[in-house]
Coordinates of C-alpha atoms in Angstrom, one line a residue:
X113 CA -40.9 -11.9 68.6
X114 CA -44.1 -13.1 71.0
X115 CA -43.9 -11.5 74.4
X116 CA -43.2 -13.9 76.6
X117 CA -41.5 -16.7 74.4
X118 CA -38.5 -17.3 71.8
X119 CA -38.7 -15.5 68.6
X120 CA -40.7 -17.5 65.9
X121 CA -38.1 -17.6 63.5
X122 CA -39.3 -19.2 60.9
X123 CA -42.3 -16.8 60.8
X124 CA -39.5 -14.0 60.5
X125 CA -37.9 -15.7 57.8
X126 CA -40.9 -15.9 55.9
X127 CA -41.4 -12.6 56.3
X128 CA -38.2 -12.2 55.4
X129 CA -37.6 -9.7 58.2
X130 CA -34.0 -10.1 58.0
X131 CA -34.0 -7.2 61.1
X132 CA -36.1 -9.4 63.2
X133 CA -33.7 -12.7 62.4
X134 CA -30.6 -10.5 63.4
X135 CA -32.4 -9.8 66.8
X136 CA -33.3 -13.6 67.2
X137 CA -29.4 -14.4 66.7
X138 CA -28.6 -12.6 70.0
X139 CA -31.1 -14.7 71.6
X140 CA -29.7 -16.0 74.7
X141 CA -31.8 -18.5 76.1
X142 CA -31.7 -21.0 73.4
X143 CA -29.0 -22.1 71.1
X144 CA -31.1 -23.3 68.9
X145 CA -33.2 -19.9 68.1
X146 CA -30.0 -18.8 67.2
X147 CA -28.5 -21.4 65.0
X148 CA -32.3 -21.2 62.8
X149 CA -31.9 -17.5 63.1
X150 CA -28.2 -17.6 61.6
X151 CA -29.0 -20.4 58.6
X152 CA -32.5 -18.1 57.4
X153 CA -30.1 -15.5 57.1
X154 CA -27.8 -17.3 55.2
X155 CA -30.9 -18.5 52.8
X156 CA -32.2 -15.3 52.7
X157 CA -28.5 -14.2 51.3
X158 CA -28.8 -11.2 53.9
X159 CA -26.2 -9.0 53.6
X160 CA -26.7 -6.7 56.2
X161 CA -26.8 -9.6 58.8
X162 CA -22.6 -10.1 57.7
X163 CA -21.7 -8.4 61.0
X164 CA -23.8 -9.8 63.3
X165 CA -23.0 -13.5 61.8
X166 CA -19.3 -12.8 61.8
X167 CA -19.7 -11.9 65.8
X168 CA -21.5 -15.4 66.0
X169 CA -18.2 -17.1 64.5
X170 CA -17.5 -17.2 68.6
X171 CA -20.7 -18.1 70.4
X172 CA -21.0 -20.8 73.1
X173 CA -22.6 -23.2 71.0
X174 CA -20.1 -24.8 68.5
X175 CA -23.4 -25.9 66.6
X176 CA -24.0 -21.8 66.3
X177 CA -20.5 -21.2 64.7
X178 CA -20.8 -23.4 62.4
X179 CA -24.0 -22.5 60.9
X180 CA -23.6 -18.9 60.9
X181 CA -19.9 -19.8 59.1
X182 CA -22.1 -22.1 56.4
X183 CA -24.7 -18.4 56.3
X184 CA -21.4 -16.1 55.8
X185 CA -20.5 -18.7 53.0
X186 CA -23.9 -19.2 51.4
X187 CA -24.3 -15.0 51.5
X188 CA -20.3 -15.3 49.9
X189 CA -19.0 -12.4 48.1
X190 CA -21.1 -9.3 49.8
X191 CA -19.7 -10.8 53.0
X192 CA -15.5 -10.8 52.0
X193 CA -15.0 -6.9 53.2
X194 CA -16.5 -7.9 56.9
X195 CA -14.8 -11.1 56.9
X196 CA -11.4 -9.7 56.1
X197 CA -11.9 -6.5 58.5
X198 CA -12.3 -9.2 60.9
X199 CA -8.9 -10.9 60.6
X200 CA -7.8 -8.2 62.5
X201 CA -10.0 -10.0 66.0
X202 CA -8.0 -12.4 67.7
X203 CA -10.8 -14.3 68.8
X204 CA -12.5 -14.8 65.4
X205 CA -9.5 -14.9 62.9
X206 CA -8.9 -18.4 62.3
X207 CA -12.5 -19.3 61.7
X208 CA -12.6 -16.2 59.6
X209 CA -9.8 -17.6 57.7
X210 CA -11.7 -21.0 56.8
X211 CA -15.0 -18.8 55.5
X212 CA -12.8 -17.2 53.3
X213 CA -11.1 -20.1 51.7
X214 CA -15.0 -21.4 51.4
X215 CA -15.8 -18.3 49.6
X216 CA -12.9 -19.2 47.1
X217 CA -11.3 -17.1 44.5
X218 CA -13.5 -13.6 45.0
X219 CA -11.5 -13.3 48.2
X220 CA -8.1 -13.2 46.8
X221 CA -7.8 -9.2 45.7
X222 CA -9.1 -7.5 49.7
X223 CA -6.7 -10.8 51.4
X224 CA -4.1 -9.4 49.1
X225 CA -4.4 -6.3 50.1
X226 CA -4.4 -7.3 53.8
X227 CA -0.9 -8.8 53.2
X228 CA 0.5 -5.4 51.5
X229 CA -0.9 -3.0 54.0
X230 CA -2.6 -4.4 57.1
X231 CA -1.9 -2.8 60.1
X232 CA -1.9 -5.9 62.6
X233 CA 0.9 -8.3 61.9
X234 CA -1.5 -11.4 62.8
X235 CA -3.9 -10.3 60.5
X236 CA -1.3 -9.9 58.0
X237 CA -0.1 -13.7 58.5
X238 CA -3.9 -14.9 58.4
X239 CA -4.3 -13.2 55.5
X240 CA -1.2 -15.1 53.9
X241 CA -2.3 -18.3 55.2
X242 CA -5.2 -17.8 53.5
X243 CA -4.3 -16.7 50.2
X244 CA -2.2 -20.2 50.6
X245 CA -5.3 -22.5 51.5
X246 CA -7.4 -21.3 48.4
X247 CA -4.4 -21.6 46.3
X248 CA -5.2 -20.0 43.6
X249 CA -1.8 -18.5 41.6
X250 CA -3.4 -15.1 41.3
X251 CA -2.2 -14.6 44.8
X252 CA 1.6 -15.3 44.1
X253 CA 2.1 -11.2 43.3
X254 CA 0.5 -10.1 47.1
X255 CA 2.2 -13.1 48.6
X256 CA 5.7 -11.6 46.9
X257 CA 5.0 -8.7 49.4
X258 CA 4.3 -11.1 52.2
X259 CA 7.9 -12.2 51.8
X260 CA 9.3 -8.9 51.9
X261 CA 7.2 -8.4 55.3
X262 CA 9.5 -6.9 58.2
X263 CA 8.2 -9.5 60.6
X264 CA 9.2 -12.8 60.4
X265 CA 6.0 -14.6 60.7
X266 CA 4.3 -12.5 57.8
X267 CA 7.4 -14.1 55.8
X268 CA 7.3 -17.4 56.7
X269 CA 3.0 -17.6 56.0
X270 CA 3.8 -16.1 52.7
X271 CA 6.7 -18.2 52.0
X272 CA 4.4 -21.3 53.3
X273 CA 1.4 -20.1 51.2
X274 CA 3.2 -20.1 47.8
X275 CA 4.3 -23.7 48.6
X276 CA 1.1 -24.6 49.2
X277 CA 0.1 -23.0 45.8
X278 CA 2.7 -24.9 44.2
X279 CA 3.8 -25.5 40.6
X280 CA 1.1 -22.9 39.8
X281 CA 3.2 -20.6 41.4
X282 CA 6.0 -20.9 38.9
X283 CA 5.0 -19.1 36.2
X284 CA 3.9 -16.2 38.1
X285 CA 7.3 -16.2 40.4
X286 CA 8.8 -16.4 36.9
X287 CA 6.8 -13.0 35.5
X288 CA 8.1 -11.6 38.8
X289 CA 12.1 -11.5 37.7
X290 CA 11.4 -8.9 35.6
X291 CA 9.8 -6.7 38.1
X292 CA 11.4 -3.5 38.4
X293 CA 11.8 -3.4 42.0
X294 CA 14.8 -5.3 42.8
X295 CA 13.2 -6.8 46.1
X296 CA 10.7 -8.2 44.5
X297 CA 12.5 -9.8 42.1
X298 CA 15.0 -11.0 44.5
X299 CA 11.9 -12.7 46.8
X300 CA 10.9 -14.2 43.9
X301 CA 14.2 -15.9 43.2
X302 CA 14.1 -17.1 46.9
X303 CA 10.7 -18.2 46.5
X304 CA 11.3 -20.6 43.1
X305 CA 14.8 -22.1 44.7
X306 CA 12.5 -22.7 47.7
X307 CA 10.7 -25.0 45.4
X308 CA 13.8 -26.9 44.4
X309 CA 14.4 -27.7 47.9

């Protein structure tokens, strides 16, 4: 960073001082060092930048958000484990959400997880949502236990994101009747009349 002006970001990125970028994305006096400082870091695939980009998912310049969610996409699978311990931020969790369903398929097994045992009831909905926007039928066996949630919004995000999976769902929901838990073959039921509604 020079002494008196904005960090030369583009001399950092060649560098490929990935610390030096992470200071220049708390840069405060230009939006624009920022959004440069956020898309090197996506290029450079830096993975140790995932927590200060996913704090730059709420920054005062929409043009910053959006690059550091295209840098969280580009680094993709290194970043899931920050990106689904953020769910659990109010302020973050719906763009959160949309990286996720970028990153695609990799993100299903920690979102799953989310849905089974999160603590936070909104980041267990989130989490369902999500699972439903990727739609992928992999999901269909966490989103089961999304249905069985004890609060009613967990149930209804889960019931929504199987429906959103769709006929891919069926054959999974089908494998479910001969779970051995009785609940979860009974949300299963429940979730393939849903389709015949």
């Amino acid at each position: 960073m020079g002494l008196f002006g904005p960090p030369d970001v583009s001399q950092l990125k060649s560098k490929k001082n990935v610390k030096g970028l992470i200071k220049a994305l708390s840069y405060q006096k230009d939006w624009r060092v920022r959004e440069l400082a956020a898309r090197a870091l996506g290029e450079l695939g830096a993975v140790e930048a995932v927590d200060a980009l996913i704090e730059k998912l709420r920054d005062y310049s929409e043009v910053v958000e959006n690059t550091a969610a295209d840098a969280l996409i580009e680094i993709g699978p290194p970043a899931i484990d920050g990106l689904v311990s953020a769910l659990a931020d109010p302020d973050r969790r719906e763009y959160v959400s949309h990286v996720l369903v970028d990153i695609g398929k990799e993100s299903i097994p920690a979102l799953g997880e989310v849905v089974e045992k999160g603590w936070f009831v909104n980041a267990r909905k989130y989490a369902a949502w999500t699972l439903g926007k990727i739609g992928d039928p992999s999901a269909v066996s966490a989103l089961l236990k999304g249905v069985l949630d004890e609060d009613s919004q967990v149930r209804k995000a889960a019931a929504k994101a199987m429906l959103e999976i769709g006929e891919e769902a069926i054959e999974p929901l089908n494998d479910a009747l001969k779970n051995d838990d009785k609940k979860i073959r009974q949300a299963a039921e429940w979730a393939l009349s849903s389709f015949n509604d």
